[in-house]
Amino acid sequence: MAGRMAERDGGAPGAPTLDCGAGLGPDDLTTVADPSLDEVQLPNRPESAKVARQLAETVLLNRWRLPGQLVEHTVLLVSELVGNAVLHTGAQRFGLRMYRTRGRVRVEVRDPSRGLPCLLPVQPMDTSGRGLWLVERLSDRWGVDLQPRGKTTWFEMRVVEQ
């Protein structure tokens, strides 16, 4: 499902790139870039997590009209995967892509690093390192697909069809 990797910085050729400093509101986001239609490239900056959350929430609520708790959990996990990409990959940019199939939502974060994420044990007083633990606990499935130039870290959430 992941797109091809670009040679220079891990972006998919032709994928829209968002400037996180552009001052876009949540209602403007999917008119500029929609991760349910194509991979959206985001710069490797902490503020990209906010933009990724807003994009995911807009798609989940407005395009796919999914229920509240599923939206909350998915947006939280998007933030965790994006946070890992920003903190641990050293990439200039990374890609966000979302898919909806019958009974499932799949979210992918793609970056040019081939370093695998590690699910670490979590202690009650830990102040960091809970990202993949949350992904493990809240998603139905998650994993990492190695690409020729990088990886795609993904999770899936079950959708109860109405």
CSV table of N, CA and C in Angstrom, one decimal:
chain,number,residue,atom,x,y,z
A,1,MET,N,0.8,-1.2,0.0
A,1,MET,CA,0.0,0.0,0.0
A,1,MET,C,0.8,1.3,0.0
A,2,ALA,N,2.0,1.2,0.5
A,2,ALA,CA,2.9,2.4,0.6
A,2,ALA,C,3.3,2.8,-0.8
A,3,GLY,N,3.5,4.1,-1.0
A,3,GLY,CA,3.9,4.6,-2.3
A,3,GLY,C,5.4,4.4,-2.4
A,4,ARG,N,5.9,4.7,-3.6
A,4,ARG,CA,7.4,4.6,-3.9
A,4,ARG,C,8.1,5.6,-3.1
A,5,MET,N,9.4,5.3,-2.8
A,5,MET,CA,10.2,6.2,-2.0
A,5,MET,C,10.9,7.1,-3.0
A,6,ALA,N,11.1,8.4,-2.7
A,6,ALA,CA,11.8,9.3,-3.5
A,6,ALA,C,13.3,9.1,-3.1
A,7,GLU,N,14.2,9.4,-4.0
A,7,GLU,CA,15.6,9.2,-3.8
A,7,GLU,C,16.2,10.1,-2.7
A,8,ARG,N,15.8,11.3,-2.7
A,8,ARG,CA,16.5,12.3,-1.8
A,8,ARG,C,16.1,12.2,-0.4
A,9,ASP,N,14.8,12.2,-0.1
A,9,ASP,CA,14.5,12.4,1.3
A,9,ASP,C,13.3,11.6,1.8
A,10,GLY,N,13.0,10.6,1.1
A,10,GLY,CA,11.9,9.6,1.5
A,10,GLY,C,10.5,10.0,1.1
A,11,GLY,N,10.3,11.1,0.4
A,11,GLY,CA,9.0,11.5,0.0
A,11,GLY,C,8.5,10.7,-1.2
A,12,ALA,N,7.2,10.5,-1.3
A,12,ALA,CA,6.7,9.9,-2.5
A,12,ALA,C,6.7,10.9,-3.6
A,13,PRO,N,7.1,10.5,-4.9
A,13,PRO,CA,7.1,11.5,-6.0
A,13,PRO,C,5.7,12.0,-6.2
A,14,GLY,N,5.6,13.4,-6.3
A,14,GLY,CA,4.3,14.0,-6.5
A,14,GLY,C,3.4,14.1,-5.3
A,15,ALA,N,3.8,13.6,-4.1
A,15,ALA,CA,3.0,13.7,-3.0
A,15,ALA,C,2.9,15.2,-2.5
A,16,PRO,N,1.7,15.6,-2.0
A,16,PRO,CA,1.6,17.0,-1.5
A,16,PRO,C,2.5,17.2,-0.3
A,17,THR,N,3.1,18.3,-0.1
A,17,THR,CA,3.9,18.6,1.0
A,17,THR,C,3.2,19.8,1.7
A,18,LEU,N,3.0,19.7,3.0
A,18,LEU,CA,2.5,20.8,3.8
A,18,LEU,C,3.6,21.5,4.6
A,19,ASP,N,3.5,22.8,4.6
A,19,ASP,CA,4.3,23.6,5.4
A,19,ASP,C,3.6,23.8,6.8
A,20,CYS,N,4.1,23.3,7.8
A,20,CYS,CA,3.4,23.3,9.1
A,20,CYS,C,3.3,24.7,9.7
A,21,GLY,N,4.1,25.7,9.1
A,21,GLY,CA,4.0,27.1,9.6
A,21,GLY,C,3.0,27.9,8.7
A,22,ALA,N,2.2,27.2,7.9
A,22,ALA,CA,1.3,27.9,7.0
A,22,ALA,C,0.1,28.5,7.6
A,23,GLY,N,-0.2,28.2,8.9
A,23,GLY,CA,-1.3,28.8,9.6
A,23,GLY,C,-2.7,28.3,9.1
A,24,LEU,N,-2.7,27.0,8.6
A,24,LEU,CA,-4.0,26.5,8.1
A,24,LEU,C,-4.8,26.0,9.3
A,25,GLY,N,-6.1,26.2,9.2
A,25,GLY,CA,-7.1,25.7,10.2
A,25,GLY,C,-7.5,24.3,9.8
A,26,PRO,N,-8.1,23.6,10.8
A,26,PRO,CA,-8.6,22.2,10.5
A,26,PRO,C,-9.5,22.1,9.3
A,27,ASP,N,-10.4,23.1,9.1
A,27,ASP,CA,-11.3,23.1,8.0
A,27,ASP,C,-10.6,23.2,6.6
A,28,ASP,N,-9.4,23.9,6.6
A,28,ASP,CA,-8.6,24.1,5.4
A,28,ASP,C,-7.7,22.9,5.0
A,29,LEU,N,-7.5,22.1,6.0
A,29,LEU,CA,-6.4,21.1,5.7
A,29,LEU,C,-6.7,20.1,4.6
A,30,THR,N,-7.9,19.5,4.5
A,30,THR,CA,-8.1,18.6,3.5
A,30,THR,C,-8.3,19.2,2.1
A,31,THR,N,-8.5,20.5,2.0
A,31,THR,CA,-8.5,21.1,0.7
A,31,THR,C,-7.1,21.3,0.2
A,32,VAL,N,-6.1,21.3,1.0
A,32,VAL,CA,-4.7,21.4,0.6
A,32,VAL,C,-4.1,20.0,0.4
A,33,ALA,N,-4.4,19.1,1.4
A,33,ALA,CA,-3.8,17.8,1.4
A,33,ALA,C,-4.7,16.8,2.1
A,34,ASP,N,-5.0,15.7,1.5
A,34,ASP,CA,-5.9,14.7,2.2
A,34,ASP,C,-5.2,13.4,2.2
A,35,PRO,N,-4.8,12.9,3.4
A,35,PRO,CA,-4.1,11.6,3.5
A,35,PRO,C,-4.9,10.4,3.1
A,36,SER,N,-6.2,10.6,2.9
A,36,SER,CA,-7.0,9.5,2.5
A,36,SER,C,-7.0,9.3,1.0
A,37,LEU,N,-6.5,10.4,0.3
A,37,LEU,CA,-6.4,10.3,-1.2
A,37,LEU,C,-5.0,10.1,-1.7
A,38,ASP,N,-4.0,10.6,-1.0
A,38,ASP,CA,-2.6,10.5,-1.4
A,38,ASP,C,-1.8,10.7,-0.2
A,39,GLU,N,-0.6,10.2,-0.2
A,39,GLU,CA,0.4,10.5,0.9
A,39,GLU,C,0.6,11.9,1.0
A,40,VAL,N,0.6,12.4,2.3
A,40,VAL,CA,0.9,13.8,2.6
A,40,VAL,C,2.3,13.9,3.2
A,41,GLN,N,3.1,14.7,2.6
A,41,GLN,CA,4.5,14.9,3.2
A,41,GLN,C,4.5,16.0,4.2
A,42,LEU,N,5.1,15.7,5.4
A,42,LEU,CA,5.2,16.7,6.4
A,42,LEU,C,6.7,16.9,6.8
A,43,PRO,N,7.0,18.1,7.2
A,43,PRO,CA,8.4,18.3,7.5
A,43,PRO,C,8.7,17.7,8.9
A,44,ASN,N,10.0,17.3,9.1
A,44,ASN,CA,10.4,16.7,10.4
A,44,ASN,C,10.6,17.7,11.4
A,45,ARG,N,9.4,18.2,11.9
A,45,ARG,CA,9.4,19.2,13.0
A,45,ARG,C,8.4,18.8,14.0
A,46,PRO,N,8.5,19.2,15.3
A,46,PRO,CA,7.5,18.8,16.3
A,46,PRO,C,6.1,19.3,16.0
A,47,GLU,N,6.0,20.4,15.3
A,47,GLU,CA,4.6,20.9,15.0
A,47,GLU,C,3.9,20.1,14.0
A,48,SER,N,4.6,19.2,13.3
A,48,SER,CA,4.0,18.3,12.3
A,48,SER,C,3.0,17.4,13.0
A,49,ALA,N,3.3,17.0,14.2
A,49,ALA,CA,2.4,16.1,15.0
A,49,ALA,C,1.0,16.8,15.1
A,50,LYS,N,0.9,18.1,15.3
A,50,LYS,CA,-0.4,18.7,15.4
A,50,LYS,C,-1.1,18.7,14.1
A,51,VAL,N,-0.3,19.0,13.0
A,51,VAL,CA,-0.9,19.0,11.6
A,51,VAL,C,-1.4,17.6,11.3
A,52,ALA,N,-0.6,16.6,11.6
A,52,ALA,CA,-1.0,15.2,11.3
A,52,ALA,C,-2.3,14.8,12.1
A,53,ARG,N,-2.4,15.2,13.4
A,53,ARG,CA,-3.6,14.9,14.2
A,53,ARG,C,-4.8,15.6,13.5
A,54,GLN,N,-4.6,16.9,13.1
A,54,GLN,CA,-5.7,17.6,12.5
A,54,GLN,C,-6.2,17.0,11.2
A,55,LEU,N,-5.2,16.6,10.4
A,55,LEU,CA,-5.5,15.9,9.1
A,55,LEU,C,-6.3,14.6,9.4
A,56,ALA,N,-5.8,13.8,10.3
A,56,ALA,CA,-6.4,12.5,10.6
A,56,ALA,C,-7.8,12.7,11.2
A,57,GLU,N,-8.0,13.7,12.1
A,57,GLU,CA,-9.3,13.9,12.7
A,57,GLU,C,-10.3,14.4,11.6
A,58,THR,N,-9.8,15.3,10.7
A,58,THR,CA,-10.7,15.8,9.6
A,58,THR,C,-11.2,14.6,8.7
A,59,VAL,N,-10.3,13.7,8.4
A,59,VAL,CA,-10.7,12.6,7.5
A,59,VAL,C,-11.6,11.7,8.3
A,60,LEU,N,-11.3,11.3,9.5
A,60,LEU,CA,-12.1,10.4,10.3
A,60,LEU,C,-13.5,10.9,10.6
A,61,LEU,N,-13.6,12.2,10.9
A,61,LEU,CA,-14.9,12.7,11.3
A,61,LEU,C,-15.7,13.2,10.0
A,62,ASN,N,-15.1,14.0,9.2
A,62,ASN,CA,-15.8,14.6,8.1
A,62,ASN,C,-15.9,13.7,6.8
A,63,ARG,N,-14.9,13.0,6.5
A,63,ARG,CA,-15.0,12.2,5.3
A,63,ARG,C,-15.6,10.8,5.5
A,64,TRP,N,-15.1,10.2,6.6
A,64,TRP,CA,-15.5,8.8,6.9
A,64,TRP,C,-16.6,8.7,8.0
A,65,ARG,N,-16.9,9.8,8.7
A,65,ARG,CA,-17.9,9.9,9.7
A,65,ARG,C,-17.9,8.7,10.7
A,66,LEU,N,-16.7,8.6,11.3
A,66,LEU,CA,-16.5,7.5,12.3
A,66,LEU,C,-16.9,7.9,13.7
A,67,PRO,N,-17.2,7.0,14.6
A,67,PRO,CA,-17.6,7.3,16.0
A,67,PRO,C,-16.4,7.9,16.8
A,68,GLY,N,-16.8,8.7,17.8
A,68,GLY,CA,-15.9,9.4,18.7
A,68,GLY,C,-14.7,8.7,19.2
A,69,GLN,N,-14.9,7.6,19.9
A,69,GLN,CA,-13.8,6.9,20.6
A,69,GLN,C,-12.8,6.4,19.6
A,70,LEU,N,-13.3,5.9,18.4
A,70,LEU,CA,-12.4,5.4,17.4
A,70,LEU,C,-11.6,6.6,16.9
A,71,VAL,N,-12.2,7.7,16.7
A,71,VAL,CA,-11.5,8.9,16.2
A,71,VAL,C,-10.4,9.3,17.2
A,72,GLU,N,-10.8,9.4,18.5
A,72,GLU,CA,-9.8,9.7,19.6
A,72,GLU,C,-8.6,8.8,19.6
A,73,HIS,N,-8.9,7.5,19.6
A,73,HIS,CA,-7.8,6.6,19.6
A,73,HIS,C,-6.9,6.6,18.4
A,74,THR,N,-7.5,6.8,17.2
A,74,THR,CA,-6.8,6.8,16.0
A,74,THR,C,-5.9,8.1,16.0
A,75,VAL,N,-6.5,9.2,16.3
A,75,VAL,CA,-5.7,10.5,16.3
A,75,VAL,C,-4.5,10.4,17.3
A,76,LEU,N,-4.8,9.8,18.5
A,76,LEU,CA,-3.7,9.6,19.5
A,76,LEU,C,-2.6,8.8,18.9
A,77,LEU,N,-2.9,7.7,18.2
A,77,LEU,CA,-1.9,6.8,17.6
A,77,LEU,C,-1.2,7.4,16.4
A,78,VAL,N,-1.9,8.3,15.7
A,78,VAL,CA,-1.2,9.0,14.6
A,78,VAL,C,-0.1,9.9,15.3
A,79,SER,N,-0.5,10.6,16.3
A,79,SER,CA,0.5,11.4,17.0
A,79,SER,C,1.7,10.7,17.5
A,80,GLU,N,1.5,9.5,18.0
A,80,GLU,CA,2.6,8.6,18.5
A,80,GLU,C,3.5,8.2,17.3
A,81,LEU,N,3.0,7.8,16.2
A,81,LEU,CA,3.8,7.4,15.1
A,81,LEU,C,4.5,8.6,14.5
A,82,VAL,N,3.9,9.7,14.4
A,82,VAL,CA,4.5,10.9,13.9
A,82,VAL,C,5.6,11.3,14.9
A,83,GLY,N,5.3,11.3,16.1
A,83,GLY,CA,6.3,11.6,17.1
A,83,GLY,C,7.6,10.8,17.0
A,84,ASN,N,7.4,9.5,16.8
A,84,ASN,CA,8.5,8.6,16.6
A,84,ASN,C,9.3,9.0,15.3
A,85,ALA,N,8.6,9.3,14.2
A,85,ALA,CA,9.3,9.7,13.0
A,85,ALA,C,10.1,11.0,13.2
A,86,VAL,N,9.5,11.9,13.9
A,86,VAL,CA,10.2,13.2,14.2
A,86,VAL,C,11.4,13.0,15.1
A,87,LEU,N,11.3,12.2,16.1
A,87,LEU,CA,12.4,12.1,17.1
A,87,LEU,C,13.5,11.1,16.7
A,88,HIS,N,13.1,10.1,16.0
A,88,HIS,CA,14.1,9.0,15.8
A,88,HIS,C,14.6,8.7,14.4
A,89,THR,N,14.1,9.4,13.4
A,89,THR,CA,14.5,9.0,12.0
A,89,THR,C,15.6,9.9,11.4
A,90,GLY,N,15.7,11.2,11.8
A,90,GLY,CA,16.6,12.1,11.2
A,90,GLY,C,16.2,12.5,9.8
A,91,ALA,N,15.0,12.2,9.4
A,91,ALA,CA,14.5,12.5,8.0
A,91,ALA,C,14.2,14.0,7.9
A,92,GLN,N,14.3,14.5,6.7
A,92,GLN,CA,13.8,15.8,6.4
A,92,GLN,C,12.3,15.9,6.4
A,93,ARG,N,11.7,14.9,5.9
A,93,ARG,CA,10.2,14.8,5.8
A,93,ARG,C,9.8,13.3,6.0
A,94,PHE,N,8.5,13.2,6.3
A,94,PHE,CA,7.9,11.8,6.4
A,94,PHE,C,6.5,11.9,5.8
A,95,GLY,N,6.0,10.8,5.4
A,95,GLY,CA,4.7,10.7,4.8
A,95,GLY,C,3.6,10.2,5.7
A,96,LEU,N,2.4,10.7,5.6
A,96,LEU,CA,1.2,10.2,6.3
A,96,LEU,C,0.2,9.8,5.2
A,97,ARG,N,-0.4,8.6,5.4
A,97,ARG,CA,-1.4,8.0,4.5
A,97,ARG,C,-2.4,7.3,5.3
A,98,MET,N,-3.7,7.4,4.9
A,98,MET,CA,-4.8,6.7,5.6
A,98,MET,C,-5.6,6.0,4.6
A,99,TYR,N,-6.1,4.8,5.0
A,99,TYR,CA,-6.9,4.0,4.1
A,99,TYR,C,-8.2,3.5,4.9
A,100,ARG,N,-9.3,3.4,4.2
A,100,ARG,CA,-10.5,2.9,4.8
A,100,ARG,C,-10.9,1.7,3.9
A,101,THR,N,-11.1,0.6,4.5
A,101,THR,CA,-11.6,-0.6,3.9
A,101,THR,C,-12.8,-1.1,4.7
A,102,ARG,N,-13.5,-2.1,4.2
A,102,ARG,CA,-14.6,-2.6,4.9
A,102,ARG,C,-14.1,-3.1,6.3
A,103,GLY,N,-14.6,-2.5,7.4
A,103,GLY,CA,-14.3,-2.9,8.7
A,103,GLY,C,-13.0,-2.5,9.3
A,104,ARG,N,-12.2,-1.7,8.5
A,104,ARG,CA,-10.9,-1.3,9.0
A,104,ARG,C,-10.5,0.1,8.6
A,105,VAL,N,-9.7,0.8,9.4
A,105,VAL,CA,-9.0,2.0,9.1
A,105,VAL,C,-7.5,1.6,9.2
A,106,ARG,N,-6.7,2.0,8.2
A,106,ARG,CA,-5.3,1.8,8.3
A,106,ARG,C,-4.6,3.1,8.2
A,107,VAL,N,-3.6,3.4,9.0
A,107,VAL,CA,-2.8,4.6,9.0
A,107,VAL,C,-1.3,4.2,8.8
A,108,GLU,N,-0.7,4.9,7.9
A,108,GLU,CA,0.7,4.6,7.7
A,108,GLU,C,1.6,5.9,7.8
A,109,VAL,N,2.7,5.7,8.4
A,109,VAL,CA,3.7,6.8,8.5
A,109,VAL,C,5.0,6.3,7.9
A,110,ARG,N,5.4,6.9,6.8
A,110,ARG,CA,6.6,6.4,6.0
A,110,ARG,C,7.7,7.4,6.2
A,111,ASP,N,8.9,6.8,6.4
A,111,ASP,CA,10.1,7.7,6.5
A,111,ASP,C,11.3,6.9,5.9
A,112,PRO,N,12.4,7.6,5.6
A,112,PRO,CA,13.5,7.0,4.9
A,112,PRO,C,14.5,6.2,5.8
A,113,SER,N,14.2,6.1,7.1
A,113,SER,CA,15.1,5.4,8.0
A,113,SER,C,14.7,3.9,7.9
A,114,ARG,N,15.7,3.0,7.9
A,114,ARG,CA,15.4,1.6,8.0
A,114,ARG,C,15.6,1.1,9.5
A,115,GLY,N,15.8,2.0,10.4
A,115,GLY,CA,15.8,1.6,11.8
A,115,GLY,C,14.5,1.2,12.3
A,116,LEU,N,14.4,0.1,12.9
A,116,LEU,CA,13.1,-0.5,13.4
A,116,LEU,C,12.7,0.1,14.7
A,117,PRO,N,11.4,0.5,14.9
A,117,PRO,CA,10.9,0.9,16.2
A,117,PRO,C,10.9,-0.3,17.2
A,118,CYS,N,11.1,0.1,18.4
A,118,CYS,CA,11.2,-1.0,19.5
A,118,CYS,C,10.0,-0.8,20.5
A,119,LEU,N,9.3,-1.8,20.7
A,119,LEU,CA,8.3,-1.8,21.7
A,119,LEU,C,9.0,-2.1,23.1
A,120,LEU,N,9.1,-1.1,23.9
A,120,LEU,CA,9.8,-1.2,25.2
A,120,LEU,C,8.8,-1.5,26.3
A,121,PRO,N,9.3,-2.2,27.4
A,121,PRO,CA,8.5,-2.3,28.6
A,121,PRO,C,8.2,-1.0,29.2
A,122,VAL,N,7.0,-0.8,29.7
A,122,VAL,CA,6.6,0.5,30.3
A,122,VAL,C,6.4,0.3,31.8
A,123,GLN,N,6.9,1.2,32.6
A,123,GLN,CA,6.7,1.3,34.0
A,123,GLN,C,5.8,2.4,34.4
A,124,PRO,N,5.1,2.3,35.5
A,124,PRO,CA,4.1,3.3,35.9
A,124,PRO,C,4.6,4.8,35.9
A,125,MET,N,5.9,4.9,36.3
A,125,MET,CA,6.4,6.3,36.5
A,125,MET,C,7.2,6.8,35.3
A,126,ASP,N,7.2,6.0,34.2
A,126,ASP,CA,7.9,6.4,33.0
A,126,ASP,C,7.3,7.7,32.4
A,127,THR,N,8.1,8.6,32.0
A,127,THR,CA,7.6,9.9,31.4
A,127,THR,C,7.7,9.9,29.9
A,128,SER,N,8.4,8.9,29.3
A,128,SER,CA,8.5,8.8,27.8
A,128,SER,C,8.6,7.3,27.5
A,129,GLY,N,8.5,7.0,26.2
A,129,GLY,CA,8.7,5.7,25.7
A,129,GLY,C,7.4,4.9,25.7
A,130,ARG,N,6.2,5.5,25.8
A,130,ARG,CA,4.9,4.9,25.8
A,130,ARG,C,4.3,4.8,24.4
A,131,GLY,N,4.9,5.4,23.4
A,131,GLY,CA,4.2,5.5,22.1
A,131,GLY,C,3.8,4.1,21.5
A,132,LEU,N,4.8,3.2,21.3
A,132,LEU,CA,4.4,1.9,20.7
A,132,LEU,C,3.6,1.1,21.7
A,133,TRP,N,3.8,1.3,23.0
A,133,TRP,CA,3.0,0.6,24.0
A,133,TRP,C,1.5,1.0,23.7
A,134,LEU,N,1.2,2.3,23.5
A,134,LEU,CA,-0.1,2.7,23.2
A,134,LEU,C,-0.6,2.1,21.9
A,135,VAL,N,0.2,2.1,20.9
A,135,VAL,CA,-0.1,1.5,19.6
A,135,VAL,C,-0.5,0.0,19.8
A,136,GLU,N,0.3,-0.7,20.5
A,136,GLU,CA,0.1,-2.1,20.8
A,136,GLU,C,-1.3,-2.3,21.5
A,137,ARG,N,-1.6,-1.4,22.5
A,137,ARG,CA,-2.8,-1.6,23.3
A,137,ARG,C,-4.1,-1.2,22.6
A,138,LEU,N,-4.0,-0.1,21.8
A,138,LEU,CA,-5.2,0.5,21.3
A,138,LEU,C,-5.6,0.0,19.9
A,139,SER,N,-4.6,-0.4,19.1
A,139,SER,CA,-4.8,-0.8,17.7
A,139,SER,C,-5.2,-2.3,17.7
A,140,ASP,N,-5.8,-2.7,16.6
A,140,ASP,CA,-6.1,-4.1,16.4
A,140,ASP,C,-4.9,-4.9,15.8
A,141,ARG,N,-4.1,-4.2,15.0
A,141,ARG,CA,-2.9,-4.7,14.5
A,141,ARG,C,-1.9,-3.5,14.2
A,142,TRP,N,-0.6,-3.8,14.3
A,142,TRP,CA,0.3,-2.8,13.8
A,142,TRP,C,1.6,-3.5,13.4
A,143,GLY,N,2.4,-2.8,12.7
A,143,GLY,CA,3.7,-3.4,12.2
A,143,GLY,C,4.5,-2.4,11.4
A,144,VAL,N,5.6,-3.0,10.9
A,144,VAL,CA,6.5,-2.2,10.1
A,144,VAL,C,6.9,-2.9,8.8
A,145,ASP,N,6.8,-2.3,7.7
A,145,ASP,CA,7.1,-2.8,6.4
A,145,ASP,C,8.4,-2.1,6.0
A,146,LEU,N,9.5,-2.9,5.8
A,146,LEU,CA,10.7,-2.3,5.3
A,146,LEU,C,10.6,-2.1,3.8
A,147,GLN,N,11.1,-1.0,3.3
A,147,GLN,CA,11.1,-0.6,1.9
A,147,GLN,C,12.5,-0.5,1.4
A,148,PRO,N,12.7,-0.4,0.1
A,148,PRO,CA,14.1,-0.3,-0.4
A,148,PRO,C,14.9,0.8,0.3
A,149,ARG,N,14.2,1.9,0.5
A,149,ARG,CA,14.8,3.1,1.1
A,149,ARG,C,14.0,3.6,2.3
A,150,GLY,N,13.8,2.8,3.3
A,150,GLY,CA,13.1,3.3,4.5
A,150,GLY,C,12.1,2.3,5.0
A,151,LYS,N,11.1,2.8,5.6
A,151,LYS,CA,10.1,1.9,6.2
A,151,LYS,C,8.8,2.6,6.3
A,152,THR,N,7.7,1.7,6.4
A,152,THR,CA,6.4,2.2,6.7
A,152,THR,C,5.9,1.6,8.0
A,153,THR,N,5.7,2.4,9.0
A,153,THR,CA,5.1,1.9,10.3
A,153,THR,C,3.6,2.2,10.2
A,154,TRP,N,2.8,1.2,10.5
A,154,TRP,CA,1.4,1.3,10.3
A,154,TRP,C,0.6,0.7,11.5
A,155,PHE,N,-0.7,1.1,11.6
A,155,PHE,CA,-1.6,0.4,12.5
A,155,PHE,C,-3.0,0.3,11.9
A,156,GLU,N,-3.8,-0.6,12.3
A,156,GLU,CA,-5.1,-0.7,11.9
A,156,GLU,C,-6.1,-0.7,13.1
A,157,MET,N,-7.2,-0.1,12.8
A,157,MET,CA,-8.3,0.0,13.8
A,157,MET,C,-9.5,-0.7,13.2
A,158,ARG,N,-10.2,-1.5,14.0
A,158,ARG,CA,-11.4,-2.1,13.5
A,158,ARG,C,-12.6,-1.1,13.6
A,159,VAL,N,-13.4,-1.1,12.5
A,159,VAL,CA,-14.5,-0.2,12.4
A,159,VAL,C,-15.8,-1.1,12.4
A,160,VAL,N,-16.7,-0.9,13.4
A,160,VAL,CA,-17.9,-1.6,13.4
A,160,VAL,C,-18.9,-0.9,12.4
A,161,GLU,N,-19.2,-1.7,11.4
A,161,GLU,CA,-20.0,-1.1,10.3
A,161,GLU,C,-21.4,-0.9,10.8
A,162,GLN,N,-22.0,0.2,10.5
A,162,GLN,CA,-23.4,0.6,10.9
A,162,GLN,C,-24.4,-0.1,10.1
